[in-house]
Amino acid sequence: MHIKRVVIKGFKTYRNETIIDDFSPHLNIVIGSNGSGKSNFFAAIRFVLSDDYSNLKREERQGLIHQGSGSVMSASVEIVFHDPDHRIILPSGVAARPDDEIMVRRTVGLKKDDYQLNDRNVTKGDVVRMLESAGFSMSNPYNIVPQGRIIALTNAKDKERLQLLEDVVGAKSFEVKLHASLKKMEQTEQKRSQIASEMKELNEKLDEMEEEKKELEKFNSLERNRKVFQFTLYDRELNDVINQIEKMDDEYADTLQSSREYIKELDKREEMVAETSKKLRDLESAIKIKETAELTEVKVKDNELSNELASLDVKIKDLNRQIDSYDEQSVVDENNLNIINKAIESKQAQLSAINPRFEALSKDETIYKLQLAELQEKQRELLLMKGKYAHFKTKEERDQWILEEQHNLEQTLGKLDQSRKEISDEREISTKKLDVIDEEILELEDSVRGPGVLAELDDIDRELKNFKSRYAEKLDERKELWRSEQKLQTISETLLDTVKNSERNVNETMAHSLASGIASVKEIADKLKLSEDSVFGTLGELIKVSDKYKTCAEVVGGNSLFHIVVDTDETASIIMKELYRMRGGRVTFMPLNRITNDQNISYPPNTQASCTPLIKKIKFDAQFESAVKNVFGKTIVVRDLSTGAKIAKSYKLDAITLDGDRADKRGLLTGGYHDYHKRTRLDSLAELKNARAQHKRTCNELNQVKEKLHSVDAEIDALNGSIRKATQKKETILTNIEAFRAKLNNKKSEKLFLEDTLKSLAVKHEKININIKAAQERIQSYSQDLASTFENQISPQKQMELQTLETSLHEIQAKLNTTTETLHGITTERDSLSAELNAKLLPQKSDLEAKTRRGGDPITRELKNDLQMLIHERNDLQAEKAQTANEIARLQSELDSLLKDKVTNQRHLEKANNQQASLLKKLQSFQKDAEKAMVKKTTLIARREELQQKIREVGLLAEDALNKFSNLSSEELLSRLNDVSENMSGLKNVNKNAFENFKKFHDKRIDLDERAKELEESKVSIQNLIVKLKQQKIAAVDATFKKVSENFSAVFEQLVPRGQAKLIIHRESNSANDDDSANRDIDMEASDEDSQTSSIYTGVSISVSFNSKKNEQLHVEQLSGGQKTVCAVALILAIQMVDPAPFYLFDEIDAALDKQYRAAVANIIKTLSSNAQFICTTFRTDMLQVADKFFQVKYQNKISTVVEVDRQEAINFIRDRGRLAEV
Amino acid sequence: ATKSGPLAQIWLAANMSNLPKTSVLQTSIPESANEIAKASGCATDGSRERSGFEYITLHTSGDLLQGIVRVYSKQAAFLLTDIKDTLMKISTIFKMNQRVNV
Ligand SMILES: Nc1ncnc2c1ncn2[C@@H]1O[C@H](COP(=O)(O)OP(=O)(O)OP(=O)(O)O)[C@@H](O)[C@H]1O
Ligand SMILES: [Mg+2]
């Protein structure tokens, strides 16, 4: 263990937190100028580790805390040990640290003084003990030597040195502890005397107890006898009673067994009857349904199918005929068309043959006509000229005329030009018109025959088809619905019958007025339209009970089962008024809002399996809880009535057995034999509810079907409408097309007319051209004439011309005539041909074509499709019809078998009913027997219980004692019992517990005695130990002294080779009889401790010689300061060798030594430092040479700091200082 | 040797402020005293040879002595209270019996 780190804060010159870390476990040196704070560092360590700073006064504390700039309120020093060998034992409660470090911190403020170990607050005692365990004594730390105190060791008195030595041995603490121990022993001795006296008392009491015990034993034997007597008597009677009960039980069991069998039989019959009548009812309803609904329905369907088939056949025939006639018609039409086509072809051929000639001829004719006109004009001119010229007298006259004529001609020319222009304008207009008409024709043709129209038509056709098929589907659906409506109607009727039947069953189980009341309530609720949420029905209908608990529920419920549950008392009063008005009977109402139940019904806990609250076995809707609770809440079902009655009574409840025997809360028992044979009300009610529910369901279904029918009707209507609309649309389109076609024809004829106009215009144009030409020529000839000389007649040249004109006129006239003639012939022929074509053949052809186009293939195809469909339909219908026929047959056979079943069931029912009656009679007689037996049995059981109770009171007895008196008669037993009882009355005051008390305390006594004895032994052994230890102590001091003294001499010689030293121990004057003193009585020694120092020594003195081995033994008082130091160092080191402390702190121990001693001391410390830590201050270099670590204290601004330096730095510092000092 | 040996109980007694009753009653003082004597070096036969065996220091033996005395004292105290208890019980029983008999 060594000091590893010191942390100082606020202590003396160490104002700031100063950490001096990593001390060597061997030799450390602290250097620093005077007054820098070295001693303060040592003081800090002593502050924590020695007693020097204990019990500080206020001023002393002040002196420790740093004084100076800045207020420091507390001083703390923390010393951290490194303890890898775990020599330090931590006080309990202080946690060890993982790095083997132990932190001891002391903090002093003006008002506080705390110790902390590993950051945990501890007392100073804890720290003292802990350090002691590691071999470090705080009270006498001779290993911490403050500055200037080294000589004190040498100067100390002999006795002080002895103490030091004893301390090394540990004698002092031993002495203290011994003293404490002895005191404790004394105290204990006192206790022991107390123990002895108490023990005595205890023994006396226990003796008394033993006395009592003996008395008790006697009493016990007497009592045992009495008990045996009593027991034997009771036992005999009990056996008797039990035998009787058993016999009765057997008899009863027999009766019960046979009655059970009968009941079982009865139940079976009952069930059978119920089953058979139910079967019968089912059969009847089934037959009814089969007969009225299914069979008729199928038959109706069959009829319908036949009708449909017949109408279909007719339709098919009709269609076939239509198709045939269409086919014929189309063949004829085709033939006609062929013929007409051929005729058209031949006519057209003829026409085209005639046409060229006709054209050539007509051309010729026009040419001729033109020529003729031209010539005639010329001739007329010439003739006119001839006539005029004859009248002229002068040239001027002639010229005048010519000019005039010329002028006229010119005017005519202008007019002609004008008209020619007009004509060409007209022609242009006509061509344009023609173009327009052409376009119109194209358009019309498109709208008559174009793909758009056709597509539209197709679409409509498809739509129509679609609608029609859907229409048919819907019709079928409606038919199906009608059929199911019919069926449901019948079913509902039969169900209504069942409901009535069930109602009758229920009514049988109650009074007439009640039954009619319930019926009336139903009627009233219907009449007043009270919803199902206000009048719920009878209570019995609203609950469900398993078979096991049915009897109980029925018995408990009683007439309450027919109470009518309503929502409020208002509803109840409304119905009541009405009921009263119509005298409808009597009912009781349970208005849910008015029922109040006892809130604190408590049931026996569940663990008692022998009973269970009845209400837990009833299932019901949560809203009826209050009503159900009102009737059933106060009842528990128990297995056995007598125990059950007790439980029920303690919980203020009613009890009932599964058989319906009951006990109410007053403990009254009722019950016995309940009607096993009657139909239970609950069953009837349940059946009724079931039947009603079924009926309602069927009605609902019927309504649904009706609704569906409505919707289907509506759909059919809608479809009809759509079909009509589509047909209309189609028709309008067709009429439109027709209209367009008429327009087209108009346009075509208009076109023809325009073409004609154009032709005639062309002719006119030509004519005008010729006229213009002629006029021009005349103008020219007039001009020639103007130039020629005046003559009275025309020039000969012109006469000639006239003559030639005449001839050529004739010629042309002749030609024209012949041409015209031939043309006429041809024209008539052509006209007749084209007339035939246009007026007759082409229209016929287009008619036929239209016919084939419109009426031909598509219609037949449609018809064929229809036919196909109809045939298909017919097939379907035929199949269906076959099916229905099968169905009819099946239904018929089913009906037959049902009827047969019905008959057999009726027979069964009759038989069962007869058997039932006889069984019932038998059961009644059994019931009477059983009741009688029960009464007798109850009295016997009461007696049995009484006896058993008595035997229990007697208690358990030994087996052999029981048989001891079995041969005695009962009278004798009785007299003996009386004797014993008398004897016992004398011993009345006996203590019944004496026996066990004695036993209990006897053990205790032995235990206590033993322990007292042991304690005595302990005392002796401890006394022995103390004696031995005392001897041991003396021996230890002796031994230690011897060793220390040896070591002292050796060390001294090492330091002062020429000198010699030794330690001398001084004994007490009367030390001769030390053996006696050791053997003296311990008690005495402990009592006068003060006078006895327990040591036989008085002191230790030192004797030294510094220059001679032999003489001059000096006493320490005579030594110089340096020599004293040497002695002290030698002593400390000698002790260190014997009892090594973990660390040593020396503040300038070498201050007074000269060089030679310094070196020697340094060397010894060096060798010792391998086993112990040394921290020293010095102003010399000797120790620096051998040290391991160096720390320099610096002092600035009145604050100390510590830094680690290396050896050379340390040496330099010392040297510099020395030199400075010299200067 | 002190920590887990036969003297562990005693050592604990010396260092602990309050001792559990069971451990006090279980401790045999004569045996422990013997052990302490052995450990301290004063063998029963009186011979004092320190042959290799390291004896405990005086300091420790003082501790142990104090411990064993504490145990002893405690045992006595327990015994006393036990006896007193028993007496109490007996007298109450007597009283009860009287009351019953009257
Ligand atoms: N409570 C205190 N607050 C502030 N300074 C203090 C306090 N107590 C002592 N001092 C100062 O500490 C210094 C003494 O320091 P210390 O005795 O440690 O010196 P040193 O290094 O041992 O010197 P030397 O070499 O002379 O022995 C003095 O200057 C003194 O004023
Ligand atoms: Mg100093």
PDB file of N, CA and C and ligand atoms in Angstrom, chain A residues 38-39 147 1147-1148, ligand 2:
ATOM      1  N   LYS A  38       6.123  23.548   1.235  1.00  0.00           N
ATOM      2  CA  LYS A  38       6.450  22.134   1.367  1.00  0.00           C
ATOM      3  C   LYS A  38       5.864  21.582   2.657  1.00  0.00           C
ATOM      4  N   SER A  39       6.164  22.308   3.738  1.00  0.00           N
ATOM      5  CA  SER A  39       5.644  21.825   5.008  1.00  0.00           C
ATOM      6  C   SER A  39       4.130  21.811   4.999  1.00  0.00           C
ATOM      7  N   GLN A 147       8.699  18.989  10.296  1.00  0.00           N
ATOM      8  CA  GLN A 147       9.954  19.730  10.243  1.00  0.00           C
ATOM      9  C   GLN A 147      10.455  20.014  11.651  1.00  0.00           C
ATOM     10  N   ASP A1147      10.158  15.476   6.878  1.00  0.00           N
ATOM     11  CA  ASP A1147      10.330  16.861   6.459  1.00  0.00           C
ATOM     12  C   ASP A1147      11.702  17.343   6.952  1.00  0.00           C
ATOM     13  N   GLU A1148      12.636  17.396   6.019  1.00  0.00           N
ATOM     14  CA  GLU A1148      13.990  17.890   6.289  1.00  0.00           C
ATOM     15  C   GLU A1148      14.642  17.201   7.478  1.00  0.00           C
TER      16      GLU A1148
HETATM   17 MG    MG C   2       9.191  23.892   5.876  1.00  0.00          MG
END
